[in-house]
mmCIF file of C-alpha atoms in Angstrom:
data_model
loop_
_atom_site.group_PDB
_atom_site.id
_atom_site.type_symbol
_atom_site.label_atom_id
_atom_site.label_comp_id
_atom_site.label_asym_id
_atom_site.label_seq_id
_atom_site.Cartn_x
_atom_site.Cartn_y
_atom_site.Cartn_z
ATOM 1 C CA UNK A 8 276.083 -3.804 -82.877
ATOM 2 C CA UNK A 9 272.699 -5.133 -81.217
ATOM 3 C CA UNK A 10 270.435 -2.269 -80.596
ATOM 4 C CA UNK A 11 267.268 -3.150 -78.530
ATOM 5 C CA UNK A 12 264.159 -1.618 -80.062
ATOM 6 C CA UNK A 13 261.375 -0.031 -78.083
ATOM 7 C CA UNK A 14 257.766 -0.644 -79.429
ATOM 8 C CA UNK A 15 254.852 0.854 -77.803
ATOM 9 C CA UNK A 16 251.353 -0.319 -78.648
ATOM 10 C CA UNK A 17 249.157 1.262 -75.859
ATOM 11 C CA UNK A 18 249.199 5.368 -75.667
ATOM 12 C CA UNK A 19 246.765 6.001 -72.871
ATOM 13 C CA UNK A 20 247.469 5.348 -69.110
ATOM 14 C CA UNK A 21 243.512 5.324 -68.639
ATOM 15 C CA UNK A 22 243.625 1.623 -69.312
ATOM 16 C CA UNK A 23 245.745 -0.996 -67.407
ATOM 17 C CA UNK A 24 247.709 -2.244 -70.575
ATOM 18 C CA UNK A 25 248.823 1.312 -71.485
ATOM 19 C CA UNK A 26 249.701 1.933 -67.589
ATOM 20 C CA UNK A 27 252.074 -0.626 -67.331
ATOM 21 C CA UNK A 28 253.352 0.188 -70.799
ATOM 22 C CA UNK A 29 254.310 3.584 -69.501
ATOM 23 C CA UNK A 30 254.996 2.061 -66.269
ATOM 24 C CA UNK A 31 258.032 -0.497 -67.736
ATOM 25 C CA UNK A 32 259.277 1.952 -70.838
ATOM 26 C CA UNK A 33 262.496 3.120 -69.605
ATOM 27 C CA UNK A 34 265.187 2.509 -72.222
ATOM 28 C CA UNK A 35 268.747 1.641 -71.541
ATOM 29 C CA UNK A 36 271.001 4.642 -72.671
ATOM 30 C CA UNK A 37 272.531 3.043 -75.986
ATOM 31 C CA UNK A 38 275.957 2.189 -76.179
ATOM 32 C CA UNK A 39 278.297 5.288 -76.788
ATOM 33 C CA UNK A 40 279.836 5.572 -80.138
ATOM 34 C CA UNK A 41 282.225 8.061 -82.047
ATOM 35 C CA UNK A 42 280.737 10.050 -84.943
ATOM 36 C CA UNK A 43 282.994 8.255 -87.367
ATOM 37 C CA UNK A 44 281.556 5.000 -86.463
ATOM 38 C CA UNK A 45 277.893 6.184 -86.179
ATOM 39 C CA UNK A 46 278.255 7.801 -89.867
ATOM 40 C CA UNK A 47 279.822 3.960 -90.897
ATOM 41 C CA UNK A 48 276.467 2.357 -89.778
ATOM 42 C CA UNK A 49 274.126 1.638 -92.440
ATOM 43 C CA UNK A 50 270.979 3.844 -92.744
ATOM 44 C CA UNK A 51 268.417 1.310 -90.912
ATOM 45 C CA UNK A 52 271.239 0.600 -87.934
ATOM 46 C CA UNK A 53 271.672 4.271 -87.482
ATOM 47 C CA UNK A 54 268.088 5.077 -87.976
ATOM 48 C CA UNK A 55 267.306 2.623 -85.076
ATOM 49 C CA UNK A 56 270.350 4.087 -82.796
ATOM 50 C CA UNK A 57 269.020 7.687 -83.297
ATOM 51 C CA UNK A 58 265.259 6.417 -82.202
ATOM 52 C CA UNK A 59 266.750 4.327 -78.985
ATOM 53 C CA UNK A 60 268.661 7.397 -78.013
ATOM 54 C CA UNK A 61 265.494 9.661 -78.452
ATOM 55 C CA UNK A 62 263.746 6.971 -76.591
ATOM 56 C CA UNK A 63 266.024 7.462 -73.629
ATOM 57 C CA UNK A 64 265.778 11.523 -73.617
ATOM 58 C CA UNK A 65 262.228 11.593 -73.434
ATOM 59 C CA UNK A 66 261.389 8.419 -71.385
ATOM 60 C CA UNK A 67 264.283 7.879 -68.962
ATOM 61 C CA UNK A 68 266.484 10.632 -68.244
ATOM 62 C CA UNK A 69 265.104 12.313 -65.181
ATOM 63 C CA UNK A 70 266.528 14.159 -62.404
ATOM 64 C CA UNK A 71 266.145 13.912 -58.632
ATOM 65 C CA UNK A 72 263.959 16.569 -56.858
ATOM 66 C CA UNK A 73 263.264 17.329 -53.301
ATOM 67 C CA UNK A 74 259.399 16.741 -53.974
ATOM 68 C CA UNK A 75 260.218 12.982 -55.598
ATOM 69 C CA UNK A 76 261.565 12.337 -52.406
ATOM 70 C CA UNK A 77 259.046 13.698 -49.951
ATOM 71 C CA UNK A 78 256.014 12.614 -51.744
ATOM 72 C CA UNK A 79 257.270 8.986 -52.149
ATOM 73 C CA UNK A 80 258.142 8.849 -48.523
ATOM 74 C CA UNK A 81 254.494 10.551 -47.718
ATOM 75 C CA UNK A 82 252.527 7.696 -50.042
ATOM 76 C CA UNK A 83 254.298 5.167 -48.818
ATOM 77 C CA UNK A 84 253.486 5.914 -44.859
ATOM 78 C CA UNK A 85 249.381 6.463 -46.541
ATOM 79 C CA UNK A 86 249.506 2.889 -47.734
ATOM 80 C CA UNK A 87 251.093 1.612 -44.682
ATOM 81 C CA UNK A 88 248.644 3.508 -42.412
ATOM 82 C CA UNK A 89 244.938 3.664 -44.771
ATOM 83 C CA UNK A 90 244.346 0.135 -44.919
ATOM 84 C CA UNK A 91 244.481 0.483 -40.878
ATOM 85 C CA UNK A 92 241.945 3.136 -40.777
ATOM 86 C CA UNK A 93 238.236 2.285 -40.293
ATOM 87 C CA UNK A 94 237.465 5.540 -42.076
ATOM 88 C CA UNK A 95 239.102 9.248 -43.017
ATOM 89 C CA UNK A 96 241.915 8.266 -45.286
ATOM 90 C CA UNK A 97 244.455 10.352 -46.016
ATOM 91 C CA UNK A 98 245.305 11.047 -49.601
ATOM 92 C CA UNK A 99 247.741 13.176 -51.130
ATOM 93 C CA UNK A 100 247.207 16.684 -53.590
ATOM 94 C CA UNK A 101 250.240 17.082 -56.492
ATOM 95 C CA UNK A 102 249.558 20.454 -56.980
ATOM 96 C CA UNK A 103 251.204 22.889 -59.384
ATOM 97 C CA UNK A 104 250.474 25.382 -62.647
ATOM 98 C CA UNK A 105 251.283 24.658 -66.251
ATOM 99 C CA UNK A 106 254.716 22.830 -67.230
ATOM 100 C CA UNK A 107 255.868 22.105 -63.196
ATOM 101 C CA UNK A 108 256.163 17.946 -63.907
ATOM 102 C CA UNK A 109 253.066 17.068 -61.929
ATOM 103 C CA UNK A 110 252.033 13.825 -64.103
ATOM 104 C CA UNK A 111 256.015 12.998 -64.217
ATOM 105 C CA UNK A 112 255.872 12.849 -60.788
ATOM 106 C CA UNK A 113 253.050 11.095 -60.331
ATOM 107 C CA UNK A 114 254.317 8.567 -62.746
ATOM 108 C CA UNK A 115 257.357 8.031 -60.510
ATOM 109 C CA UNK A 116 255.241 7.257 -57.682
ATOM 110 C CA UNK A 117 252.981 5.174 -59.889
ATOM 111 C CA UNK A 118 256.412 3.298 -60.808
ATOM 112 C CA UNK A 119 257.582 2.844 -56.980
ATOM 113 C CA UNK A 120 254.165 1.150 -56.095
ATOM 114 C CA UNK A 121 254.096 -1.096 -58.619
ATOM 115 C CA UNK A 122 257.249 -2.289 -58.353
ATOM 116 C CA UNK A 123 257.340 -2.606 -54.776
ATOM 117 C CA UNK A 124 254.103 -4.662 -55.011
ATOM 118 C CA UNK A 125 255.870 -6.975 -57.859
ATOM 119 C CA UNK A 126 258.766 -7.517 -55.108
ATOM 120 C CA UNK A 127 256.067 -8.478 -52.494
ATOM 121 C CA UNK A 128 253.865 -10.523 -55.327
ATOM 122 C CA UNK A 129 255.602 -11.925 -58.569
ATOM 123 C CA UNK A 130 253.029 -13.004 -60.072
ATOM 124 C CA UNK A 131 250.216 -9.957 -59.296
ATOM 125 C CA UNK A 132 249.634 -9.596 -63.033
ATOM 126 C CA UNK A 133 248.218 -13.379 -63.442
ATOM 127 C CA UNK A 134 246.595 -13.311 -60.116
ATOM 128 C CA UNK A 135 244.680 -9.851 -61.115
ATOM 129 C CA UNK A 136 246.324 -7.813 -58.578
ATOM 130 C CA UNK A 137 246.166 -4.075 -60.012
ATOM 131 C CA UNK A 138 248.303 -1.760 -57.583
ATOM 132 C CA UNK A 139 247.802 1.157 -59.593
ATOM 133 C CA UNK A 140 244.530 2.366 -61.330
ATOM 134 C CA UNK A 141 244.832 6.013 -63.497
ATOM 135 C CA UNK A 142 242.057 8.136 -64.311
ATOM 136 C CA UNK A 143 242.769 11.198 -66.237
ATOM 137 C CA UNK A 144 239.393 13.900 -65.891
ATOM 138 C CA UNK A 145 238.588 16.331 -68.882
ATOM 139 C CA UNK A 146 236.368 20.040 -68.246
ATOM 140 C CA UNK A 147 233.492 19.665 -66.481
ATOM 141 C CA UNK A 148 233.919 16.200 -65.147
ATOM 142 C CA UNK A 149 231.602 14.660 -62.859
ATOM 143 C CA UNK A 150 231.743 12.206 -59.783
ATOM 144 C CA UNK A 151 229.713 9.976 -62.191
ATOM 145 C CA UNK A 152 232.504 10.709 -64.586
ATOM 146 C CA UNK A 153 235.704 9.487 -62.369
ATOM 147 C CA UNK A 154 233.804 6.502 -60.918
ATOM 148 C CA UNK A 155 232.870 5.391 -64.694
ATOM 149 C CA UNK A 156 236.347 5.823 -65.647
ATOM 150 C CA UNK A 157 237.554 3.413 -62.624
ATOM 151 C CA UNK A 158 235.410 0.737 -63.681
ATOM 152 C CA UNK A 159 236.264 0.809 -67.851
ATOM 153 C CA UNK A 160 240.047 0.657 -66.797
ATOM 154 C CA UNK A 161 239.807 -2.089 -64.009
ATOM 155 C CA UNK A 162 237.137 -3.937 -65.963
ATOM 156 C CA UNK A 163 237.579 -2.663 -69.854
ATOM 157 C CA UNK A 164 234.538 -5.134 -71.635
ATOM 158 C CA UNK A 165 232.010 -4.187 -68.598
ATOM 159 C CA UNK A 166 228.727 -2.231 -69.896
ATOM 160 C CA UNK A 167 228.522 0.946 -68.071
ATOM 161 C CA UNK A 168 225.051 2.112 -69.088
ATOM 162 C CA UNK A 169 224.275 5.634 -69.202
ATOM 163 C CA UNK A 170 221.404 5.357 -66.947
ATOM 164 C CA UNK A 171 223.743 4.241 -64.520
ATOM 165 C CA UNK A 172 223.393 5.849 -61.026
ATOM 166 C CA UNK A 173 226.250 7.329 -59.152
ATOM 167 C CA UNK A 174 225.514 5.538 -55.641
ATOM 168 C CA UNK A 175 225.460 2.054 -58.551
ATOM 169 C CA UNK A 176 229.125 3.072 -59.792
ATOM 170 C CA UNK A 177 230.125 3.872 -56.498
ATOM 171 C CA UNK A 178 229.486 0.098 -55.198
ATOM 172 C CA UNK A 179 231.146 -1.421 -58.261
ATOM 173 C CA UNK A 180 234.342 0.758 -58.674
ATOM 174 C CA UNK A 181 234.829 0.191 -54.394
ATOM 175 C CA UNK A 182 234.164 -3.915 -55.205
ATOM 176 C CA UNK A 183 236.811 -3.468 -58.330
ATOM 177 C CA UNK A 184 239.372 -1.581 -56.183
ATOM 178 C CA UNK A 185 239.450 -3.987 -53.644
ATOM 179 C CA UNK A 186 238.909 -7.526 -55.451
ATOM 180 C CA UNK A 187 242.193 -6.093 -57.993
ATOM 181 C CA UNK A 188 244.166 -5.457 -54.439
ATOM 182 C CA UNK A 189 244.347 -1.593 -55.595
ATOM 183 C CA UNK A 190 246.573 0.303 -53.527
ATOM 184 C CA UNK A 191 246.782 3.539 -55.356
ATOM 185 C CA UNK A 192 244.433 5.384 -57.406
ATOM 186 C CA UNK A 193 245.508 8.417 -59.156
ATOM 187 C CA UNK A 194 242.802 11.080 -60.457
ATOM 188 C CA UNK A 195 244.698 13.079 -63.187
ATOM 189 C CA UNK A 196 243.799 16.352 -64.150
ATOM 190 C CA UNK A 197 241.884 16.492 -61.062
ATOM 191 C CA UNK A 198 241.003 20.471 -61.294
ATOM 192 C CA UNK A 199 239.028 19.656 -63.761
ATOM 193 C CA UNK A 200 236.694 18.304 -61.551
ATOM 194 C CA UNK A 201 233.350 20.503 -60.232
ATOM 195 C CA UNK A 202 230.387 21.134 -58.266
ATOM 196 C CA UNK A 203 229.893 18.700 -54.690
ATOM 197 C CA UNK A 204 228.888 15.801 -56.392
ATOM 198 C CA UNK A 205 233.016 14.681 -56.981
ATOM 199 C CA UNK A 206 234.358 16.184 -53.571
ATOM 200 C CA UNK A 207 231.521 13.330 -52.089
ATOM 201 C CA UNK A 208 232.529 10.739 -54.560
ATOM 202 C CA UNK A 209 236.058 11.127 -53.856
ATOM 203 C CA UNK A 210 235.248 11.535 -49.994
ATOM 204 C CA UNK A 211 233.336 8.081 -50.660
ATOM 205 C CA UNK A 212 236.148 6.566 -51.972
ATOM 206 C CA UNK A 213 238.316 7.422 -49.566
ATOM 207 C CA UNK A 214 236.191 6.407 -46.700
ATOM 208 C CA UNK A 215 235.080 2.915 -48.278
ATOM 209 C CA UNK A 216 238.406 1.483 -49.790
ATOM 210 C CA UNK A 217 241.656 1.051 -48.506
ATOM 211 C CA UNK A 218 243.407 2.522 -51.515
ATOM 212 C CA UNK A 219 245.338 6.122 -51.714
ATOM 213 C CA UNK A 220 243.936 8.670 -53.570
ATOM 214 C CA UNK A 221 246.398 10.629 -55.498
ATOM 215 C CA UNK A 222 245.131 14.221 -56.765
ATOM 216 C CA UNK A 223 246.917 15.809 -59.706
ATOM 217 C CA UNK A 224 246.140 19.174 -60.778
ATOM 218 C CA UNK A 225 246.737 22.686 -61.847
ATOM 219 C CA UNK A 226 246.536 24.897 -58.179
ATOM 220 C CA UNK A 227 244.180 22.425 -56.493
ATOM 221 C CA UNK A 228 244.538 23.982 -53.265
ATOM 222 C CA UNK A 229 243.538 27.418 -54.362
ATOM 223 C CA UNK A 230 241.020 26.435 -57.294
ATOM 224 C CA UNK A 231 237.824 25.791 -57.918
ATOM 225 C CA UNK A 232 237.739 22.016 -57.729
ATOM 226 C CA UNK A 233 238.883 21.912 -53.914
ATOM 227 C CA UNK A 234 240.451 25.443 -52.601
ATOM 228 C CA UNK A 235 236.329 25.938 -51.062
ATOM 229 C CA UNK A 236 233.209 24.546 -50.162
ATOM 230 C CA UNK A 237 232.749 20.714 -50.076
ATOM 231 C CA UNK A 238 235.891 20.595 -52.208
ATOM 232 C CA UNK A 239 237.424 21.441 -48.801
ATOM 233 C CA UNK A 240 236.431 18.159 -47.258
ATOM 234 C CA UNK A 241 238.946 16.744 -49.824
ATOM 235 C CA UNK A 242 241.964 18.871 -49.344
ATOM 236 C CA UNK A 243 241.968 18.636 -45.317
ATOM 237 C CA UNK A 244 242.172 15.086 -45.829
ATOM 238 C CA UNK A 245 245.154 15.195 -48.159
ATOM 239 C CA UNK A 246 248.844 16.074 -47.470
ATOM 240 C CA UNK A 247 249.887 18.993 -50.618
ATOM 241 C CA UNK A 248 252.814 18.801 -52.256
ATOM 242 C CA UNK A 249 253.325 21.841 -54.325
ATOM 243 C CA UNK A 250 255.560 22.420 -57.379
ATOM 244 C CA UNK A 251 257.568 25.359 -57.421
ATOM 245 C CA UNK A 252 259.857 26.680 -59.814
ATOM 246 C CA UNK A 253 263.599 26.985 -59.020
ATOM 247 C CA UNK A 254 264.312 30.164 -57.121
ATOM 248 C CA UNK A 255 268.385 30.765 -58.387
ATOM 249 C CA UNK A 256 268.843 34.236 -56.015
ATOM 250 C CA UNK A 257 269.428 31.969 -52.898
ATOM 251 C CA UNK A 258 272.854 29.601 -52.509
ATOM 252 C CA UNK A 259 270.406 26.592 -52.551
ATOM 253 C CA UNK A 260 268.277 26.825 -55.299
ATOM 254 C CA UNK A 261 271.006 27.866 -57.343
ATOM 255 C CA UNK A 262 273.134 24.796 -56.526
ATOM 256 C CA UNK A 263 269.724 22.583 -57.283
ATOM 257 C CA UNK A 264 269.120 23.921 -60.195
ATOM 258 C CA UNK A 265 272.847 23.782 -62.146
ATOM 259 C CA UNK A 266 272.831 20.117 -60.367
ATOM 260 C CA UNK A 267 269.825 19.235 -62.332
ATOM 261 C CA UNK A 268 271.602 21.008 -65.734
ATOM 262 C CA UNK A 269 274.876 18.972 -65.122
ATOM 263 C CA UNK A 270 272.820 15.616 -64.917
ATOM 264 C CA UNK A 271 270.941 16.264 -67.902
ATOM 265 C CA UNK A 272 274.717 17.417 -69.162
ATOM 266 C CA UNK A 273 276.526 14.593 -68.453
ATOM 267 C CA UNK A 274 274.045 12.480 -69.918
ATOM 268 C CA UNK A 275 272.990 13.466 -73.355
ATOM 269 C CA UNK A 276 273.760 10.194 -76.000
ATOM 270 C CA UNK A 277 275.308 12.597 -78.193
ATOM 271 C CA UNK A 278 278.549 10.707 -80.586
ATOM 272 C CA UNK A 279 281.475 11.998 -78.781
ATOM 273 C CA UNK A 280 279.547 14.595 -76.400
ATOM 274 C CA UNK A 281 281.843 16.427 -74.289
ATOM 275 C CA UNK A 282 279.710 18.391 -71.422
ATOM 276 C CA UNK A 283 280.220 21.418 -70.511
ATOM 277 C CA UNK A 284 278.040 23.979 -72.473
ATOM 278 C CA UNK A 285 274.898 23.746 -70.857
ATOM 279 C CA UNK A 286 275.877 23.214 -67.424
ATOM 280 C CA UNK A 287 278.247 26.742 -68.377
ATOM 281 C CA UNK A 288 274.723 28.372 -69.460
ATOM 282 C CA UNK A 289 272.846 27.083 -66.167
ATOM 283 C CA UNK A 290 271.860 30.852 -65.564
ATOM 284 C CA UNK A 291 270.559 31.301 -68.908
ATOM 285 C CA UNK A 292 268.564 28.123 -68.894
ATOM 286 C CA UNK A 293 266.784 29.130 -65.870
ATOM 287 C CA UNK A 294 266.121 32.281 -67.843
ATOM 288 C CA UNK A 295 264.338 31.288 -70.646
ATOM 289 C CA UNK A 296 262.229 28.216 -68.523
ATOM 290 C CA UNK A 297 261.688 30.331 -65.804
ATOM 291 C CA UNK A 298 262.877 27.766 -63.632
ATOM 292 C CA UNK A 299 260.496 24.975 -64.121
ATOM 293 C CA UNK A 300 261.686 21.676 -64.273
ATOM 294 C CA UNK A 301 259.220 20.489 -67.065
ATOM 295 C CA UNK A 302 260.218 23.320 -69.528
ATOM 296 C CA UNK A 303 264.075 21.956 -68.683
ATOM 297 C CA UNK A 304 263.513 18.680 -69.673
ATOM 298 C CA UNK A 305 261.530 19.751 -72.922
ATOM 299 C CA UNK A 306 264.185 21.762 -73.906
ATOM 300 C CA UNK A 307 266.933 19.412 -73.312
ATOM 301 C CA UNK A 308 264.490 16.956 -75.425
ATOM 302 C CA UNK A 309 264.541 19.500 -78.871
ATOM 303 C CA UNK A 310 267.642 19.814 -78.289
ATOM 304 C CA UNK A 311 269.184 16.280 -78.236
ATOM 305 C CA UNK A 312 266.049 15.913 -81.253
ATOM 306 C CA UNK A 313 267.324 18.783 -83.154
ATOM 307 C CA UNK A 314 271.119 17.249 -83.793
ATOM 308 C CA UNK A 315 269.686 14.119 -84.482
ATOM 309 C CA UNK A 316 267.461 15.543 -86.944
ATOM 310 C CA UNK A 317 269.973 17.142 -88.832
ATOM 311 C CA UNK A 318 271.233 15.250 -91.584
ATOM 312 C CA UNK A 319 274.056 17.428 -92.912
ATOM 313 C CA UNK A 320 275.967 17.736 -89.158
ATOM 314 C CA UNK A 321 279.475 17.052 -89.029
ATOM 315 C CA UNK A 322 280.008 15.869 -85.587
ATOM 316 C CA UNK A 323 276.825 16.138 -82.730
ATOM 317 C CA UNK A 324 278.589 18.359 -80.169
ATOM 318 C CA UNK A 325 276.260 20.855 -78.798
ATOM 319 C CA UNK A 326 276.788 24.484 -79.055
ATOM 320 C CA UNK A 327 275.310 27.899 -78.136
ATOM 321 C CA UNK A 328 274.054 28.441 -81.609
ATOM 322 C CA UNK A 329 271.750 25.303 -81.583
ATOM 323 C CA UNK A 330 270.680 25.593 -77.549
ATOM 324 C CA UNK A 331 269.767 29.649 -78.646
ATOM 325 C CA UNK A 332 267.415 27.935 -81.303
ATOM 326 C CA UNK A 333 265.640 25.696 -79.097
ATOM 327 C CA UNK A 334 265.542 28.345 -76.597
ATOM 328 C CA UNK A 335 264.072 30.965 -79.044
ATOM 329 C CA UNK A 336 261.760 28.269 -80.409
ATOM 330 C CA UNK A 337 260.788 27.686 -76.816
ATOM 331 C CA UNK A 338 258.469 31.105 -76.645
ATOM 332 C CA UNK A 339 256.613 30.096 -79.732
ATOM 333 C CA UNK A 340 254.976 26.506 -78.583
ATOM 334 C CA UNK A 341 254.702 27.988 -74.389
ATOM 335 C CA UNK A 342 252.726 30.898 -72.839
ATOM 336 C CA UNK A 343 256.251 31.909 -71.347
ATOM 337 C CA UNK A 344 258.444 34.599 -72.719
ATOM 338 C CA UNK A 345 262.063 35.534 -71.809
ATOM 339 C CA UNK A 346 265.070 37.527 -72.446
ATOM 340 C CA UNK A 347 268.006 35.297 -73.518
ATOM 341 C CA UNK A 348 269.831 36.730 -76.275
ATOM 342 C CA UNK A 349 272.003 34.668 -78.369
ATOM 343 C CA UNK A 350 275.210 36.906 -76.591
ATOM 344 C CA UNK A 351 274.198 35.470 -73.367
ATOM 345 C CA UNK A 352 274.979 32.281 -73.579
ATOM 346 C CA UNK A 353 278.862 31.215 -73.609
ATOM 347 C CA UNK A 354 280.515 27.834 -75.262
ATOM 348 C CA UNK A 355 282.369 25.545 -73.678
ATOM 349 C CA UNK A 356 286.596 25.503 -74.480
#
């Protein structure tokens, strides 16, 4: 049995090899196999099987949301419509708090521009095209800051000197952004952002180049960066999406959110995985992430990570004793607490 390896070389996004990296690494679920043949592997095979399976957890197994599709369709009417506009571009605000998804989803969208621009232009990459530029602000960043950060990643062995002037950055990030054909630019961590001097810079931006600004950030409407003030100028020229956690006491939400459970169920490279017993504990689930996506997805990740990890299992079926572990371990590495008891949670026949 051939099993494809992953290697990754780049770890940031904040430069365009690493972007693409992340852009392109989504592993193939492995080919299913029994236990018994998995355990008649030899070491390195089924060392390599166990890392191409965690490989797909954490990098490709996603579920659809309602935001995924309404801010893709919103970004792709703002770059149809900005490059029309002599000035006022629209941009669009991924708001949420901690553990929501908001750079998942902002890698989606990353994802659909790029490879929609690939479909128009097959060879962008030799021709310089860059569709997608990511900055990723820390505390206390300045307009100086993001505008620096634009030109390292679009032009990585450029000087920036650090007597460097904003209105000076400002000129060569808008020449960068449009001689690399960049159609979106995503500001990451964007709360961190403060004082007037980003809210113009990013007001600049908008006004002088034809690409979509895409804000990601903890609250951004309400917070400090742009809930007030000049920040203000920002958000009225952005369309919000906000992240919400699953609400399970209506018919809808409750349907969504054991949908998403069931994918994730269905899915799980496990040797001879029969689902059933977390899609049975949907409730419970819900319980202990308090209904946020993110905290869904990280648990499903221990938990596919804690079979594999276990070197004296017997088969890799899941069960309510090992999903109660991650669960419990869950409070201990989040800021959230919760209820679930080991007797809530039932086992599938």
């Amino acid at each position: 049995m051939i099993i494809p390896s992953l290697t990754l070389e780049h770890s940031s996004k904040t430069t365009l090899p690493g972007l693409r990296e992340a852009l392109r690494a989504l592993p193939p679920m492995p080919p299913a196999l029994s236990f018994a043949d998995y355990c008649a592997l030899p070491a390195d095979q089924r060392a390599l099987y166990d890392q191409a399976r965690d490989d797909f957890v954490r990098l490709t197994l996603r579920v659809p949301t309602p935001e995924q599709d309404r801010s893709t369709g919103i970004l792709a009417r703002l770059i149809r419509t900005n490059p029309r506009r002599t000035n006022s571009r629209r941009g669009l605000m991924i708001s949420a708090p901690l553990f929501y998804g908001k750079t998942e989803l902002a890698m989606l969208l990353a994802r659909s521009v790029e490879n929609d621009h690939a479909k128009h232009f097959p060879d962008y990459a030799d021709d310089g095209h860059v569709p997608v530029v990511w900055v990723e602000m820390t505390e206390n960043a300045t307009g100086k800051t993001l505008l620096t950060q634009i030109v390292r990643f679009l032009a990585p062995t450029a000087v920036v000197a650090r007597s460097s002037n904003t209105d000076a950055l400002r000129v060569e990030a808008l020449k960068l952004l449009s001689v690399h054909r960049t159609k979106l630019l995503v500001i990451d961590e964007a709360h961190h952002l403060r004082g007037t001097e980003p809210s113009s810079v990013i007001k600049a931006l908008q006004n002088e180049s034809s690409a979509t600004v895409a804000l990601v950030g903890i609250s951004l409407g309400s917070g400090k960066a742009f809930g007030s003030g000049h920040g203000m100028q920002v958000t009225m020229r952005c369309d919000m999406v906000e992240l919400r956690k699953v609400d399970v006491s209506t018919k809808e939400g409750m349907a969504l959110w054991t949908r998403w459970v069931a994918i994730f169920d269905r899915n799980l490279p496990l040797c001879d995985h029969v689902p059933g017993t977390l899609t049975l504990n949907a409730q419970a689930l819900h319980s202990a992430t308090h209904g946020r996506l993110a905290l869904l997805a990280m648990t499903i990740e221990r938990l596919v990570a804690s079979i594999l990890d276990d070197p004296n299992r017997l088969d890799e079926q899941v069960s309510r004793d090992q999903l109660f572990a991650v669960l419990d371990g869950l409070q201990h590495t989040t800021p959230l607490r919760h209820r679930v008891k080991l007797k809530d949670l039932v086992e599938a026949a």
